[in-house]
XYZ file of C-alpha atoms in Angstrom:
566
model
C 0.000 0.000 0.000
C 2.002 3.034 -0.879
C 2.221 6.696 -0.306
C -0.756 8.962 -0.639
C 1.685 11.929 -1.425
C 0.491 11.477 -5.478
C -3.148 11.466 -4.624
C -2.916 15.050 -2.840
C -0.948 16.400 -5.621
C -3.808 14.801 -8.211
C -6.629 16.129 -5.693
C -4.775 19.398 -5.516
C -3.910 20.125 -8.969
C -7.579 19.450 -9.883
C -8.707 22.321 -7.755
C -6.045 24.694 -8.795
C -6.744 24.043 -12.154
C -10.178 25.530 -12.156
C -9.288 28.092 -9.244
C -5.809 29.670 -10.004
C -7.596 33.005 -9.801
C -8.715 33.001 -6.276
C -6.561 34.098 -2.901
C -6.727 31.244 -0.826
C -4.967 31.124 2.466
C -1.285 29.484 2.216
C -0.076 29.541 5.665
C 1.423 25.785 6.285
C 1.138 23.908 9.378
C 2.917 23.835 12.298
C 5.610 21.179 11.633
C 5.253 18.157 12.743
C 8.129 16.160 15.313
C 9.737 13.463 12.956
C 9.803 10.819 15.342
C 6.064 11.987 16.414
C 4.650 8.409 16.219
C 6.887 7.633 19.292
C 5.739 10.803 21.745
C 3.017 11.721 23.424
C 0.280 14.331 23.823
C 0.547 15.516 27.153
C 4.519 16.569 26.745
C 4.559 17.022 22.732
C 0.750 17.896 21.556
C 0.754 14.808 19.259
C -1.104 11.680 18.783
C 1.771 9.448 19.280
C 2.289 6.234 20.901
C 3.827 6.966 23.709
C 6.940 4.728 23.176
C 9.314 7.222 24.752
C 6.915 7.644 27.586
C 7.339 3.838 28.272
C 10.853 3.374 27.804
C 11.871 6.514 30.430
C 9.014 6.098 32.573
C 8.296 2.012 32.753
C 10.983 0.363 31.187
C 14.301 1.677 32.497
C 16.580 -0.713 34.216
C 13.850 -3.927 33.311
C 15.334 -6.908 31.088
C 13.791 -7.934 27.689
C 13.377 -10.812 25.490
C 14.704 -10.487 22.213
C 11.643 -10.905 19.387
C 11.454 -11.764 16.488
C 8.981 -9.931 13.939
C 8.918 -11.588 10.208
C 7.658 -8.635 7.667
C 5.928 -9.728 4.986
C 6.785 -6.877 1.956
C 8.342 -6.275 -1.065
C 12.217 -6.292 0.167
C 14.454 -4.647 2.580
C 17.968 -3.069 2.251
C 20.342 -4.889 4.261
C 23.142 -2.986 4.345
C 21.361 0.229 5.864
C 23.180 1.396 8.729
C 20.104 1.433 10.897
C 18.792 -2.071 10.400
C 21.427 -4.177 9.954
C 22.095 -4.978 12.811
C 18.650 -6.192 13.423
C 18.506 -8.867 10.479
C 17.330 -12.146 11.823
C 20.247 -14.494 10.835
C 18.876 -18.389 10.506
C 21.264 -19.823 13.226
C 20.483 -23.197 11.292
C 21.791 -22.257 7.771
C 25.248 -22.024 6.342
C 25.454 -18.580 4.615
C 26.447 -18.765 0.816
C 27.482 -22.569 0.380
C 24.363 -23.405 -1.665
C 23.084 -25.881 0.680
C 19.881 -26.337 2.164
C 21.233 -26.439 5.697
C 18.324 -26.367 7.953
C 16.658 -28.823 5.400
C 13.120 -26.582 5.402
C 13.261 -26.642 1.309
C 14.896 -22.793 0.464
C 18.336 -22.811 0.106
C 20.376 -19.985 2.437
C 17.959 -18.272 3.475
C 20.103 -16.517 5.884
C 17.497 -13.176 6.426
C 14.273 -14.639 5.241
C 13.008 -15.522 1.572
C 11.787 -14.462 -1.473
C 8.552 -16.339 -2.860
C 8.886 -13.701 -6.056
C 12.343 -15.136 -6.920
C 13.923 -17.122 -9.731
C 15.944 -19.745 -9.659
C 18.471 -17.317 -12.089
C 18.478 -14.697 -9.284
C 15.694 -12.321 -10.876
C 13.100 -11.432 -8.978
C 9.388 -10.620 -9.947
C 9.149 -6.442 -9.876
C 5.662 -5.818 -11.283
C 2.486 -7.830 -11.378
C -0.814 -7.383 -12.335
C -4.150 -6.657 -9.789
C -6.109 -8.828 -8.379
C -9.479 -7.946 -10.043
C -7.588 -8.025 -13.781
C -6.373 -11.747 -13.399
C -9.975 -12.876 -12.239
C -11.195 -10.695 -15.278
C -9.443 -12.148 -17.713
C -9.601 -16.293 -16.159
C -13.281 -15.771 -16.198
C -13.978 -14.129 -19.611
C -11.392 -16.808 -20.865
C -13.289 -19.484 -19.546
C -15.981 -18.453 -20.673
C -16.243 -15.803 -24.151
C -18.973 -14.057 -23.070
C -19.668 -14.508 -19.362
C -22.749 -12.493 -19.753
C -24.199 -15.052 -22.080
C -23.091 -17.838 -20.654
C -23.320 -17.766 -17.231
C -26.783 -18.228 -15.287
C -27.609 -14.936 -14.197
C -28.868 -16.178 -10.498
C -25.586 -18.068 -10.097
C -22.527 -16.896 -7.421
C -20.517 -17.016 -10.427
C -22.399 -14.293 -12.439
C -22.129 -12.409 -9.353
C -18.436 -12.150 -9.053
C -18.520 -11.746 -12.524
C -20.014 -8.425 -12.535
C -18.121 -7.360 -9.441
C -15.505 -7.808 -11.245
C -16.624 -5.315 -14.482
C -17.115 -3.157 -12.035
C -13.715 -2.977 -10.955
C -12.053 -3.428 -13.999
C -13.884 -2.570 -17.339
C -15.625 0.300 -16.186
C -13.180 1.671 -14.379
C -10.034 1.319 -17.412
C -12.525 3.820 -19.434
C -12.740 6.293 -16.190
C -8.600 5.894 -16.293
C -8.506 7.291 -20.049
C -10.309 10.116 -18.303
C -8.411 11.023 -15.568
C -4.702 10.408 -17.579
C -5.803 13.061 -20.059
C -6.679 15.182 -16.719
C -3.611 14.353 -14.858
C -1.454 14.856 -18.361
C -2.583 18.478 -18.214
C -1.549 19.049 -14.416
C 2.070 17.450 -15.103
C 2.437 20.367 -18.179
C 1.385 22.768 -15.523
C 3.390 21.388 -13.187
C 6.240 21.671 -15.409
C 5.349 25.069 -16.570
C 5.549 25.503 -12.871
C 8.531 24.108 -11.966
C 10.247 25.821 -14.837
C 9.471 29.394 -13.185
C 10.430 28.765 -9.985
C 14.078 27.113 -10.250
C 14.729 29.313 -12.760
C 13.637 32.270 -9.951
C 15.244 30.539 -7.160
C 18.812 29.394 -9.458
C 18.369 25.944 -7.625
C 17.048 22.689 -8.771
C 14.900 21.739 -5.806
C 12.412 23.456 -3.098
C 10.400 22.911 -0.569
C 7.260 24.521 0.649
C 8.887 27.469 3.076
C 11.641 28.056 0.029
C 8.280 28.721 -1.701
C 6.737 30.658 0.824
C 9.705 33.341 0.574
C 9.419 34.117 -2.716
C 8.216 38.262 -3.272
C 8.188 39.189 -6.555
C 6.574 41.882 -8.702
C 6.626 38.673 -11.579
C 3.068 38.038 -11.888
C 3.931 34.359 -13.187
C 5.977 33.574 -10.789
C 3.604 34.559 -8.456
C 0.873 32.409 -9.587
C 3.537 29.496 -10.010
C 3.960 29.855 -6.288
C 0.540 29.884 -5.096
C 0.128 26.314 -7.636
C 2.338 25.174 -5.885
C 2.012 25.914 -2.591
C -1.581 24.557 -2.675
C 0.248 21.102 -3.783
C 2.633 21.192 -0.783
C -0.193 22.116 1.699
C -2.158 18.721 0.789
C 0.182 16.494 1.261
C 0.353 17.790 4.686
C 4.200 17.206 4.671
C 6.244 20.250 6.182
C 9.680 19.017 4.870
C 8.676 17.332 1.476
C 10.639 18.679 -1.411
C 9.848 18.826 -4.608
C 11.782 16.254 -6.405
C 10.181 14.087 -3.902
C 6.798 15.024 -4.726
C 7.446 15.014 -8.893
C 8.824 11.374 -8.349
C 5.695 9.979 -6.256
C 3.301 11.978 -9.059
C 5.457 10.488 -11.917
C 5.100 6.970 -10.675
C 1.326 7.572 -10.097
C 1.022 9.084 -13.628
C 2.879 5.508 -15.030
C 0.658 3.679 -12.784
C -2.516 5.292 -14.368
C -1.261 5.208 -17.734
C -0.693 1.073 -17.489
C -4.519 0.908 -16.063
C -6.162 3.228 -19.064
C -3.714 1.411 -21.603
C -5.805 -2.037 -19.909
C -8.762 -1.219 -21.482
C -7.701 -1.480 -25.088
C -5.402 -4.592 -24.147
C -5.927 -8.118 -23.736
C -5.373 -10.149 -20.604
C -1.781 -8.889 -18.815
C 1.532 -10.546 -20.007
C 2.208 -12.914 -17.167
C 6.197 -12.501 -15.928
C 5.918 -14.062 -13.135
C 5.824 -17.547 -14.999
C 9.011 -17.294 -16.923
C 10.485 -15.663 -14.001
C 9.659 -17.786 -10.943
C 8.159 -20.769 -12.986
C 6.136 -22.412 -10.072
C 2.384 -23.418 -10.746
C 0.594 -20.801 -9.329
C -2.710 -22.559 -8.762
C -0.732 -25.483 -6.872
C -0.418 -24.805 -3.346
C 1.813 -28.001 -2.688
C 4.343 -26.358 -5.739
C 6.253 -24.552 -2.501
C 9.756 -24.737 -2.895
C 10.183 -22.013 -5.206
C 12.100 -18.378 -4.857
C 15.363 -17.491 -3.980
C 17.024 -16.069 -0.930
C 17.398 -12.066 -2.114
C 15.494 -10.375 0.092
C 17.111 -7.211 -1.059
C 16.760 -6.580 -4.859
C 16.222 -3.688 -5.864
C 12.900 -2.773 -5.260
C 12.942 -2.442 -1.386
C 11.710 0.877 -0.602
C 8.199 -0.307 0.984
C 9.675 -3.305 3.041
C 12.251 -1.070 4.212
C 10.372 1.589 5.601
C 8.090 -0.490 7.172
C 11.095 -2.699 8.987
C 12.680 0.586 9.738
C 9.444 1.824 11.739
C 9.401 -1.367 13.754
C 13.426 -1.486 14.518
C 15.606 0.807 13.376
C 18.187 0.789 15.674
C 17.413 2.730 18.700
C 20.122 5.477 20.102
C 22.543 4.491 17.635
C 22.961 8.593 16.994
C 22.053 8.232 13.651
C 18.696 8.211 11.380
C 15.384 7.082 13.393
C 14.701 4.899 16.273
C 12.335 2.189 15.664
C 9.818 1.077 18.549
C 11.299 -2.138 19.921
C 15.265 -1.857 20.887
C 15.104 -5.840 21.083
C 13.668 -7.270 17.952
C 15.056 -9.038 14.827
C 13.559 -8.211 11.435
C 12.846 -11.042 8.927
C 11.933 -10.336 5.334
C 9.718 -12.629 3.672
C 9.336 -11.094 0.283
C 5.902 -11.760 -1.050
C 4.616 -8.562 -2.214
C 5.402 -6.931 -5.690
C 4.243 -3.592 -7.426
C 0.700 -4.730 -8.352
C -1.473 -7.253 -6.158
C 0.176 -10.395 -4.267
C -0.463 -13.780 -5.002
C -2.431 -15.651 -2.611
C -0.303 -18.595 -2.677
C 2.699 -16.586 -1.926
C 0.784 -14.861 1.082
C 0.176 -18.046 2.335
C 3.240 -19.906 2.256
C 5.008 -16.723 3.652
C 3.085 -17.162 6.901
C 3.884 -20.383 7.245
C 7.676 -19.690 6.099
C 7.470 -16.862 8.858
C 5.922 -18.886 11.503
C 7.470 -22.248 11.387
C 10.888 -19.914 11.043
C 10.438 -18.821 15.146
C 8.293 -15.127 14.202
C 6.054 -14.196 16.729
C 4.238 -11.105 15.451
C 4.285 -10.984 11.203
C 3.267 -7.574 9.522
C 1.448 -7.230 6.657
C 1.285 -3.811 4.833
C -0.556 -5.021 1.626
C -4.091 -5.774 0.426
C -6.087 -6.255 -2.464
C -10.426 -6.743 -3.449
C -10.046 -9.728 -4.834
C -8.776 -13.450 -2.989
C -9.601 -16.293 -5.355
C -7.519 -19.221 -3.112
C -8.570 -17.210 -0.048
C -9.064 -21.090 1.739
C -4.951 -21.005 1.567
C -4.607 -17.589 2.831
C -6.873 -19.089 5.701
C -5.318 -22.434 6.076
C -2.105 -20.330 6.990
C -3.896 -17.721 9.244
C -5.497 -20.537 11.229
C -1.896 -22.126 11.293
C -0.420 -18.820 12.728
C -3.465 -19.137 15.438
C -2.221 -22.417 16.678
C 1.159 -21.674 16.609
C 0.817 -18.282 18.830
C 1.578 -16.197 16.647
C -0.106 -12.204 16.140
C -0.818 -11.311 12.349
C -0.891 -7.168 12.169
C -2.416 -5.871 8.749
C -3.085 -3.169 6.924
C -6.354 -1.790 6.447
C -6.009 -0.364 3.122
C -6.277 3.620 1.533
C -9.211 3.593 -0.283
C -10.991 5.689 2.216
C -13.510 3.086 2.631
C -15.875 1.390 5.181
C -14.184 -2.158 5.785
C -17.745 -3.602 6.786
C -18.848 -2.591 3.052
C -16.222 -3.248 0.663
C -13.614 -6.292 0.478
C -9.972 -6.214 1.686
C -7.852 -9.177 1.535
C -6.692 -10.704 3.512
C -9.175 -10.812 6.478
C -9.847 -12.798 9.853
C -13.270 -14.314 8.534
C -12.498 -17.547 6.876
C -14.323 -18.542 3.566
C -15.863 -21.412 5.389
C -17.509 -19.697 7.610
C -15.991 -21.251 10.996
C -15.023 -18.984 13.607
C -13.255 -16.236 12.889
C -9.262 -15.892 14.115
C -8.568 -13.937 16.699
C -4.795 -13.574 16.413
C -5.607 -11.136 13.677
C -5.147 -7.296 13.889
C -6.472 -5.022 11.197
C -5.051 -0.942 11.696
C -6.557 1.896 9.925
C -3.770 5.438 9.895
C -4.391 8.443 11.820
C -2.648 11.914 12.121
C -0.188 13.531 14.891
C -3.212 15.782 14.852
C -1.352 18.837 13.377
C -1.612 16.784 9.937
C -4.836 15.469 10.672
C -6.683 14.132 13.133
C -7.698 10.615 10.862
C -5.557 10.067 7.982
C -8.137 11.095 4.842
C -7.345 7.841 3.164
C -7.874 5.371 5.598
C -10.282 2.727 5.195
C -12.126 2.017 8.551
C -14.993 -0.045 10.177
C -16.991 -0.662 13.216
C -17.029 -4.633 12.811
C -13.741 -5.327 10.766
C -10.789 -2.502 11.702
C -9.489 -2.863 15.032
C -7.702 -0.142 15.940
C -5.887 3.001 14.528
C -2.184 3.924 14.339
C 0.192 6.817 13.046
C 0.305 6.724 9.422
C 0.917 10.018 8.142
C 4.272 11.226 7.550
C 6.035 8.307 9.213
C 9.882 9.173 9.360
C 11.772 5.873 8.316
C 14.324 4.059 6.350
C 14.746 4.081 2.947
C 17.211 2.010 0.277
C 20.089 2.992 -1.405
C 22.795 4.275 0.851
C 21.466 4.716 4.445
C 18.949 7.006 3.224
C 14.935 8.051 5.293
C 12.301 9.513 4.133
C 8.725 10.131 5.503
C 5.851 8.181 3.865
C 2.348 7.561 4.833
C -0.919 4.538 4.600
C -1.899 2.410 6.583
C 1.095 1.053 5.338
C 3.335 2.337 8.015
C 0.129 2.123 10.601
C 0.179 -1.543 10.646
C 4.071 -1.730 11.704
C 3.854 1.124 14.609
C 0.632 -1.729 15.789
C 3.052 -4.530 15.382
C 5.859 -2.993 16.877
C 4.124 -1.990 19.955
C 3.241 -5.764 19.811
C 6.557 -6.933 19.800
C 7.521 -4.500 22.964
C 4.610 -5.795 25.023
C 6.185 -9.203 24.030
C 10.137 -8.391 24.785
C 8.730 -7.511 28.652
C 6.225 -10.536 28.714
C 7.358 -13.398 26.246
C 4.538 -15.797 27.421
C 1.812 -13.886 26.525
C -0.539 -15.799 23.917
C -1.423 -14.060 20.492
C -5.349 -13.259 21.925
C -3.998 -11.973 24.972
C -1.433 -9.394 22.932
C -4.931 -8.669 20.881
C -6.692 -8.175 23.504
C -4.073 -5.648 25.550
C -3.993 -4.083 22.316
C -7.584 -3.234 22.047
C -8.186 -2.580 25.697
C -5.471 -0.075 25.989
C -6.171 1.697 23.265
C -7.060 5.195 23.920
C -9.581 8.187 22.415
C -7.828 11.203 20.896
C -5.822 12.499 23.414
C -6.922 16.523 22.700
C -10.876 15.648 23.843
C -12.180 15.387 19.912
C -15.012 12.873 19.412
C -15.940 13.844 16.029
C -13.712 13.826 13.451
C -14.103 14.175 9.456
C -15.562 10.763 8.138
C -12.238 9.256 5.608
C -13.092 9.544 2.170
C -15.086 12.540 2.312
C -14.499 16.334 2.419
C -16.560 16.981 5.052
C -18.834 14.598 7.447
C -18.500 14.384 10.948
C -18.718 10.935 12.381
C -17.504 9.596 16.101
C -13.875 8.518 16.256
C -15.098 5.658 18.188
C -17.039 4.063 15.362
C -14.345 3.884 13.373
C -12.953 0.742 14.696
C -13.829 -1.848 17.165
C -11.578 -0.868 19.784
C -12.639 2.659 19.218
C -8.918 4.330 19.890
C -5.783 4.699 18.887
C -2.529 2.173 20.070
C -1.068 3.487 22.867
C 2.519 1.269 24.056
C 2.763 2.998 27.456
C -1.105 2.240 28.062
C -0.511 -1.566 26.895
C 2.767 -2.524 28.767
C 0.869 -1.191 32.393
C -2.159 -3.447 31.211
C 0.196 -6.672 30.538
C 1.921 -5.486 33.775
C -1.364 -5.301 35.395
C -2.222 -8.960 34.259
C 1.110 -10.066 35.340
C 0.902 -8.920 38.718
C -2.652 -10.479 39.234
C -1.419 -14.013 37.477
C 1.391 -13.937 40.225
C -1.331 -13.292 43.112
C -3.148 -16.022 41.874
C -0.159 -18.309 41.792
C 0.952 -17.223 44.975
C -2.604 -18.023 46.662
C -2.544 -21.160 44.889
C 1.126 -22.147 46.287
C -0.121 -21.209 49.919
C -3.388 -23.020 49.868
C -1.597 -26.359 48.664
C 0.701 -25.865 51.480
C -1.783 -25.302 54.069
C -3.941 -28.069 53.151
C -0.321 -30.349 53.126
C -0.018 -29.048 56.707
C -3.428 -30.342 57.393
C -3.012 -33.616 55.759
């Protein structure tokens, strides 16, 4: 799930493109702590976590259990100065010899594995969504699915859920990549004025806000972008980093109104990986790069769980005594259910104990071996953290894979966590974006303008989705853990969820995500009704701690007075 920085510079462009001529209000807000996912409210007027809180206040001078935390992503950059040193290592494998050590089927994996590996060391980069594939099986299958198929049937069903996601919306693509087309001229035009003003190549938004002139175009330039800045909500974006995000967005786009004239997508994964997809028991596929060199989202995300803490340098993650393991599952496009699945079981049967999952999709047609591996993470202990998605969309209404309710309609897991993205509350109170839900999103977490690491030279950036919510939830998870390593997955759930918190600044309205404006109570957002809060959660599992060794110690006394009496 990436960054929503291209989204506010579509929805802004839009609205300067048919209101250059007004005077709007430019005045940016007040910038935002780069760690402020760790702090608090009460010292720092954030919504943060209250990490720091915990480790100064409860934490100081208490032992921990190292933890291990397998990430489920699209790669991570192991030679970054602030996670390297928190790479799981497989203490049963050889690195480099070629030899299936540990005799679990992938050969040296050292850090983890890669289900989108070849056997020739490529790996899969791109794939196609979700909804596309199940397009095109179906109207292979079939010609004409309208014709053919019985129009009461479960089958004609899906079929036309799936028109609705795909044909319909290619044709609304042409649309908006002839729209967005004219915003990158302008944005060139733009761009064009201002370095040439400025004699520099890049800006930011206060560089901007400096800029008196009597040049008229200049002028207007500035407000343009300005307005662009100002949605993203980002104080120190710049603007190469904002072109980039828009200019992958724009190729993005193109691809999906180029689908509409185009047959089914050309399918790389085959000659690439050259497993049978559709064969769950096909397993030992992949290779063990975890790196590659597409590793921006897995690295962020690892980098918000464990960057090294008080190392001096870059970010510190939330857990000071955690391991990172990359399973590498997720390319740019939608994720295979088969390689969701085995990389739970590769991550659970490989010692994780909390696995995040920053990815979704609509569509999950082998969603029994997505389950199959959830309900196999549920016997083995083990917490599953995902991602809500950042559609801006009600969870109880519209599908996101994968989910806690099995397809066979048995009990649902409970080791599951699903995390929608709030603001520090000077960026937002609820992160626009966010997809949330009474019955099916558990909580909410930071997820705007998370300060992390980034690949390619011990390099951060900020990014936000629910994305980087998901790892601040399964982060706090794996502290709770370090201080109380025999806690069950459903009783980490449930400290979760009872310690979660309202907004800290009184608010019990906010604005509803996905719209401009409707108000709606924060607590209906999610089940838990709050936010994750790490200091509130470690004096809850401290709490139950305490009590368990009351009840121990009343049991140890009454067995010795009634041996007394025997």
């Amino acid at each position: 799930m990436k960054s929503n920085r291209a989204m506010a510079v579509m929805a802004g462009g839009i609205v300067l493109m048919t209101a250059l001529t007004t005077n709007p209000s430019y005045a940016q807000s007040s910038v935002t702590p780069r760690n402020w996912h760790l702090l608090n409210y009460a010292k720092d007027s954030v919504f943060g976590t209250g990490v720091e809180k915990a480790y100064t206040e409860l934490l100081k001078g208490r032992k921990s259990s190292p933890i291990l935390v397998a990430v489920i992503d699209s790669g991570i950059d192991t030679l970054h100065e602030d996670l390297k040193s928190v790479l799981w290592v497989n203490p049963k494998e050889i690195p480099g010899n070629g030899i299936d050590d540990d005799k679990n089927g992938y050969v040296d994996d050292v850090h983890g594995w890669n289900f989108l590996g070849g056997k020739d060391g490529r790996s899969v980069k791109e794939d196609s969504d979700e909804a596309t594939r199940e397009y095109y099986r179906i109207k292979s299958l079939y010609g004409n699915p309208d014709s053919a198929l019985d129009k009461q049937s479960k089958e004609y069903s899906y079929w036309q859920k799936l028109q609705g996601k795909v044909a319909r919306p290619s044709g609304e693509s042409k649309v908006t990549y002839k729209t967005m087309l004219k915003l990158q001229e302008s944005l060139r035009k733009c761009e064009t004025l201002i370095t040439g003003y400025l004699h520099q190549n890049d800006f930011n938004a206060a560089k901007l806000d400096s800029i008196q002139t009597a040049d008229q175009d200049v002028m207007v330039a500035k407000k343009f972008l300005l307005r662009i800045f100002e949605n993203t909500g980002e104080a120190n974006l710049t603007y190469s980093e904002l072109k980039s995000e828009f200019e992958e967005y724009l190729t993005d786009l193109k691809k999906k109104a180029e689908q509409a004239d185009n047959d089914a997508p050309v399918d790389k994964r085959t000659d690439i990986i050259g497993d049978n997809v559709n064969d769950i028991n096909d397993k030992y596929y992949g290779n063990n790069d975890v790196m590659g060199q597409f590793g921006f989202h897995g690295t962020h995300v690892s980098g918000i769980i464990a960057a090294e803490r008080n190392n001096g340098v870059g970010v510190d993650g939330i857990n000071n005594n955690v391991r990172i393991m990359m399973v590498k599952a997720v390319p740019d496009g939608d994720e295979r259910d088969k390689d969701v699945a085995l990389a739970i079981r590769y991550a659970v049967d490989n010692g994780a104990r909390v696995v995040n999952m920053s990815f979704g999709k609509g569509f999950s047609p082998h969603k029994e071996w997505v389950d199959a591996a959830v309900k196999y993470a549920e016997e083995k202990g083990v917490l599953l953290v995902h991602a809500a998605g950042n559609d801006g969309s009600d969870n109880d209404e519209v599908d996101n894979f994968p989910n806690p309710d099995f397809a066979d309609h048995s009990e649902r897991a409970n080791n599951y966590i699903t995390v929608g993205a709030s603001g520090s509350g000077k960026n937002g109170k609820v992160a626009s974006f966010s997809n949330y839900g009474k019955k099916n999103v558990d909580i909410f977490a930071p997820g705007v303008q998370i300060y992390s690491t980034v690949p390619g030279g011990n390099k951060y950036g900020s990014a936000s989705g629910t994305s980087m919510a998901a790892p601040v939830v399964a982060g706090v998870a794996a502290l709770v853990l370090s201080y109380h390593p025999n806690l069950t997955a459903q009783q980490l759930k449930y400290i979760l969820m009872k310690s979660a918190t309202p907004l800290p600044d009184g608010t019990t309205e906010v604005t509803k995500p996905g719209t401009p404006d409707v108000k709606i109570p924060f607590a209906e957002l999610s089940i838990s009704g709050g936010l994750v809060n790490a200091y509130e959660a470690l004096k809850l599992a401290d709490s139950m701690d305490a009590h368990k060794d009351v009840k121990e110690k009343k049991k140890k006394k009454a067995k010795l007075e009634a041996v007394k009496k025997g």
